[in-house]
Short mmCIF file of C-alpha atoms in Angstrom, two decimals:
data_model
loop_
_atom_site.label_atom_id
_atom_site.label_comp_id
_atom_site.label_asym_id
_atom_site.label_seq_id
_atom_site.Cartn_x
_atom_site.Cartn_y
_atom_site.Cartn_z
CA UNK A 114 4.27 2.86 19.85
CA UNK A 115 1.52 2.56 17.44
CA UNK A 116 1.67 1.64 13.69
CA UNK A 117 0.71 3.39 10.73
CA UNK A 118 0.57 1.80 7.53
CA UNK A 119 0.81 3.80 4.64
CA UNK A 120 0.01 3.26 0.90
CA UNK A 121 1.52 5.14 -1.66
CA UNK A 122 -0.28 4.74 -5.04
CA UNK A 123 1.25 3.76 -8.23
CA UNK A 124 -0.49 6.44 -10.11
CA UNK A 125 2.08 8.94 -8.10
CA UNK A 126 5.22 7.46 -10.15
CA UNK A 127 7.60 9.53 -11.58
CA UNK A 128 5.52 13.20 -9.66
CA UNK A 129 7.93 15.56 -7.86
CA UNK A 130 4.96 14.72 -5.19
CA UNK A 131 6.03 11.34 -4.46
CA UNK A 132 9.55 12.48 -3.98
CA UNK A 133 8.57 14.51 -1.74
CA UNK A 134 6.65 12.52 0.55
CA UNK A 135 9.20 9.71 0.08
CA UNK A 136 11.74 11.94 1.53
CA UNK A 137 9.22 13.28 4.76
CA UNK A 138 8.32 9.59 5.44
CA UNK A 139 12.35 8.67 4.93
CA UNK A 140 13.04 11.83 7.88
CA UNK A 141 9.94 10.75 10.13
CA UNK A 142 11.16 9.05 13.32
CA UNK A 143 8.69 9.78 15.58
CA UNK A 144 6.11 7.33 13.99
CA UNK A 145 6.51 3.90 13.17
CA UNK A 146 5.33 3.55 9.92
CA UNK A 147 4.87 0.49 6.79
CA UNK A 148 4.99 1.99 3.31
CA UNK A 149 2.64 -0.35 0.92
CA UNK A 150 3.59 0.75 -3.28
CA UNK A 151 1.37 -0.10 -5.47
CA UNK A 152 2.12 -1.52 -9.25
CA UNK A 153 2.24 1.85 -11.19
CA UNK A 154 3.08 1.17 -14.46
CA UNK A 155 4.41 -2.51 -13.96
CA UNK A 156 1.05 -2.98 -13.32
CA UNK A 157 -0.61 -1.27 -16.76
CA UNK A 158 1.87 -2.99 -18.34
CA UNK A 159 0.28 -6.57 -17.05
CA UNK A 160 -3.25 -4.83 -18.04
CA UNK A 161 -1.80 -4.06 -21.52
CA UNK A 162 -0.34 -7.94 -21.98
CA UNK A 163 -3.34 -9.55 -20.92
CA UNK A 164 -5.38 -7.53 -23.75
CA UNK A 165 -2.91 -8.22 -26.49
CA UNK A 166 -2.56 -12.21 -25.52
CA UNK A 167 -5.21 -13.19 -23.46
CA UNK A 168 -4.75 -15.26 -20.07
CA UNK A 169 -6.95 -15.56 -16.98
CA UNK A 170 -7.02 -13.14 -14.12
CA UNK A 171 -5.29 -15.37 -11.50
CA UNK A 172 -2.34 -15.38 -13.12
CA UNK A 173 -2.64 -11.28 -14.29
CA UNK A 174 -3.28 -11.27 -10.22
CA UNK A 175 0.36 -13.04 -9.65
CA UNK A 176 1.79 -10.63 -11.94
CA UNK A 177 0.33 -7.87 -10.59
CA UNK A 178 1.79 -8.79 -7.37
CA UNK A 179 5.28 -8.77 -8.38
CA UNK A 180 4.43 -5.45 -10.34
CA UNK A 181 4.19 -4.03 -6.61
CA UNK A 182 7.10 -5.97 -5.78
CA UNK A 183 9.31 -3.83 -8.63
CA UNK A 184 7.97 -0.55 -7.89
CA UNK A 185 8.87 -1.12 -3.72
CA UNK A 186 12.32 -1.98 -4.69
CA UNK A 187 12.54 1.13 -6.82
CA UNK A 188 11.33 3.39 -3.84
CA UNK A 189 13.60 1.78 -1.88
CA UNK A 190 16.38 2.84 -3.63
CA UNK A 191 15.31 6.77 -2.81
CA UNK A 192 16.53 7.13 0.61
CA UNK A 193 19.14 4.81 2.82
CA UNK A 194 16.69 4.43 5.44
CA UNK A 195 13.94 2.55 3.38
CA UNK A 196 14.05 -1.22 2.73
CA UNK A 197 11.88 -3.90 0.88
CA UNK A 198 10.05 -6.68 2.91
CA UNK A 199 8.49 -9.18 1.04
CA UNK A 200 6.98 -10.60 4.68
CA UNK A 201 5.68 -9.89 7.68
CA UNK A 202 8.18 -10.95 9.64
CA UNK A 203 10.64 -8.70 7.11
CA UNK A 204 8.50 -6.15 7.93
CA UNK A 205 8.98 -6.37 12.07
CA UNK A 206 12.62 -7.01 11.30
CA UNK A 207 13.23 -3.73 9.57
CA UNK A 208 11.23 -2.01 11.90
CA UNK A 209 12.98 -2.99 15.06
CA UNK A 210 16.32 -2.33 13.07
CA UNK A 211 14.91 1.23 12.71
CA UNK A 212 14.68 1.04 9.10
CA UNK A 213 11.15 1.65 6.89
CA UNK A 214 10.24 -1.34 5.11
CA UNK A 215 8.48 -1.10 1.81
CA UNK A 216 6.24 -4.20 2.19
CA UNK A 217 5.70 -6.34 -1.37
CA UNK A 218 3.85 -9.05 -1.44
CA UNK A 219 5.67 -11.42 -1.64
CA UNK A 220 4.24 -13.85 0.89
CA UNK A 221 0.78 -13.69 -0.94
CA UNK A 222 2.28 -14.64 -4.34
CA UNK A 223 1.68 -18.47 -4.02
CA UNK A 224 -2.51 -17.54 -3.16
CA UNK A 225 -3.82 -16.82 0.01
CA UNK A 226 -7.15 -18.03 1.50
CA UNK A 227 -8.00 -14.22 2.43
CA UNK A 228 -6.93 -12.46 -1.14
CA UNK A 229 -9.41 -12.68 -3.90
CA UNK A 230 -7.03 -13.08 -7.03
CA UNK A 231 -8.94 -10.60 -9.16
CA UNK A 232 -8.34 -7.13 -10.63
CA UNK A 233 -11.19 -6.26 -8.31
CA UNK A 234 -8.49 -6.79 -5.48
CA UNK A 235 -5.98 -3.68 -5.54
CA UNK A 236 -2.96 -2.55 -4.12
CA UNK A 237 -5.31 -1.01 -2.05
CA UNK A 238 -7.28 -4.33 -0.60
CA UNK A 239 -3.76 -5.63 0.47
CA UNK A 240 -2.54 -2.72 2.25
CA UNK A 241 -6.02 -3.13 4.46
CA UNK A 242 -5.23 -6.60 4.78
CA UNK A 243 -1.65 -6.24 5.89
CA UNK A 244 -2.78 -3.02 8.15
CA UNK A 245 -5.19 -5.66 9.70
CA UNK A 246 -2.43 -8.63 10.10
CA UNK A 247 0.02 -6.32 11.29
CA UNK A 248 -2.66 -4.72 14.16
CA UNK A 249 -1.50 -1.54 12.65
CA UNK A 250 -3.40 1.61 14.15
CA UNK A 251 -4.24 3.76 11.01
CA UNK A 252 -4.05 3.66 7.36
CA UNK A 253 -2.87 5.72 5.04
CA UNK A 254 -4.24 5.84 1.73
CA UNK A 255 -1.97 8.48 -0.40
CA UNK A 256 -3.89 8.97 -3.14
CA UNK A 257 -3.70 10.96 -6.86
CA UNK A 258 -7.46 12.63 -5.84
CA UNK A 259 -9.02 13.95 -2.70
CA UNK A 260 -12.08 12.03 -1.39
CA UNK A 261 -14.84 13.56 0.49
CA UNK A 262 -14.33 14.18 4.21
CA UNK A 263 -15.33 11.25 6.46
CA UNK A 264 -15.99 8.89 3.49
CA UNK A 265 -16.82 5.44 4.43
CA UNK A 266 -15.05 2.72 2.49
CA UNK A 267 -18.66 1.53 0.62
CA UNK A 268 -18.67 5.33 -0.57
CA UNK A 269 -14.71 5.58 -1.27
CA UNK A 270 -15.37 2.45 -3.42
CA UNK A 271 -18.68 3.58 -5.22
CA UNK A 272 -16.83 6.46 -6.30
CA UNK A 273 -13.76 4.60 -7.93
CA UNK A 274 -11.26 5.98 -5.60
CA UNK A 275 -10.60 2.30 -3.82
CA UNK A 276 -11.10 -0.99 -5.50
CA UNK A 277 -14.83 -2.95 -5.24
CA UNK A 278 -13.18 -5.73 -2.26
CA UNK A 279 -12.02 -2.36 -0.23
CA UNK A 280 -14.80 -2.45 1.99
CA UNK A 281 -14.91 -5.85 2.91
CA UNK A 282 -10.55 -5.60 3.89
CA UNK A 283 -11.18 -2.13 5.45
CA UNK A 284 -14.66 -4.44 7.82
CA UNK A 285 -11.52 -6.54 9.31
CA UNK A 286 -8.96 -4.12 10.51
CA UNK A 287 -10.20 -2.24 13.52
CA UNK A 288 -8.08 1.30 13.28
CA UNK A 289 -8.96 4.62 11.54
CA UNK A 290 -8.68 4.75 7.82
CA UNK A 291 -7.17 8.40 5.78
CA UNK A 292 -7.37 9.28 2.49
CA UNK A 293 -4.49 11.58 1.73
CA UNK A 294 -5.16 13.12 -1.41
CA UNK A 295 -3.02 16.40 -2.85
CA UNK A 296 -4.60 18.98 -0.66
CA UNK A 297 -3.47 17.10 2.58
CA UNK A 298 0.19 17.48 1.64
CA UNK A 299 1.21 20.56 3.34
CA UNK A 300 -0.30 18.82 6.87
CA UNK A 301 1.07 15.52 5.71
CA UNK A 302 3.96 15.26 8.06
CA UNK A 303 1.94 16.40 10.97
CA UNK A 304 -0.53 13.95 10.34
CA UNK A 305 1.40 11.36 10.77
CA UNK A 306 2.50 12.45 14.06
CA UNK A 307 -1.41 12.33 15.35
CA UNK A 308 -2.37 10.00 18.00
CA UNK A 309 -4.50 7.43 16.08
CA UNK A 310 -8.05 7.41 16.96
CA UNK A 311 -10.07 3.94 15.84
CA UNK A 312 -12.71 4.90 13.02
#
């Protein structure tokens, strides 16, 4: 069966739209499917302590991590059917258990030879780079704004909609990548029951 990560952005929290799609993506058993949060506001609230006491970036990266971390193990409290995995191993665990892990990242928190530990590196970045460990078939990016149809990632990035390293993550995982922004919602559970077709 093939694999479709998908990344919910933090910029969704607290929307009657991310309820909603929680709750399709809880339901949908016909795909097997990763959920990647992002750091919402646990993550502007690391922006807004590193402006008011200054500290460098790799550790503001650490935190931003476990801001991820927080918001996955909120989501996961939405629907009996999702679970955190702070691995990848958690994550093939859950999935053979028929469960949807919420991947956090966990396993990258003590640095990572692949992960850039920058603000330049986004929730984003990592759900590429897990999409690409996993050998996941498509991405998902669910996103706050629509994005040009058949935008590459150099153009997604250019226009602010991914983060700068996007491209680079997005060069190493060979399967099709989707921006799902508000005007794919009413298709949104269909589209996940596409066949994936490489990009």
């Amino acid at each position: 069966m093939s694999l479709t990560v998908v990344k919910i952005g933090g910029s969704l929290c607290g929307s009657a739209r991310l309820e909603r799609l929680l709750a399709q993506l809880a339901c949908e058993t016909g795909a097997s499917l990763v959920l990647v949060a992002g750091g919402g506001p646990f993550a502007d609230a690391v922006r807004q302590v590193q402006a008011a006491m200054p500290f460098d970036d790799g550790l503001a990266h650490r935190l931003a991590l476990d801001a991820m971390t927080h918001l996955a193990e909120i989501l996961a409290t939405r629907h009996p059917r999702l679970t955190t995995a702070g691995d990848r191993e958690a994550v093939k665990a859950a999935l053979r258990q028929g469960r949807l892990p919420i991947w956090h990242p966990a396993e990258l928190r003590a640095g990572h030879p692949d992960i850039t530990e920058s603000w330049a590196v986004t929730s984003d970045s990592l759900a590429a780079w897990l999409a690409a460990e996993l050998g996941a078939d498509r991405l998902i990016l669910v996103k706050s704004v629509d994005a040009p149809a058949a935008s590459t990632p150099a153009a997604l990035a250019a226009a602010d909609i991914v983060d700068a390293h996007f491209p680079r993550y997005a060069a190493r995982f060979a399967g099709s990548i989707l921006v799902a922004g508000p005007s794919a919602d009413a298709g949104f559970p269909a589209l996940l029951s596409v066949p994936c077709e490489a990009s």
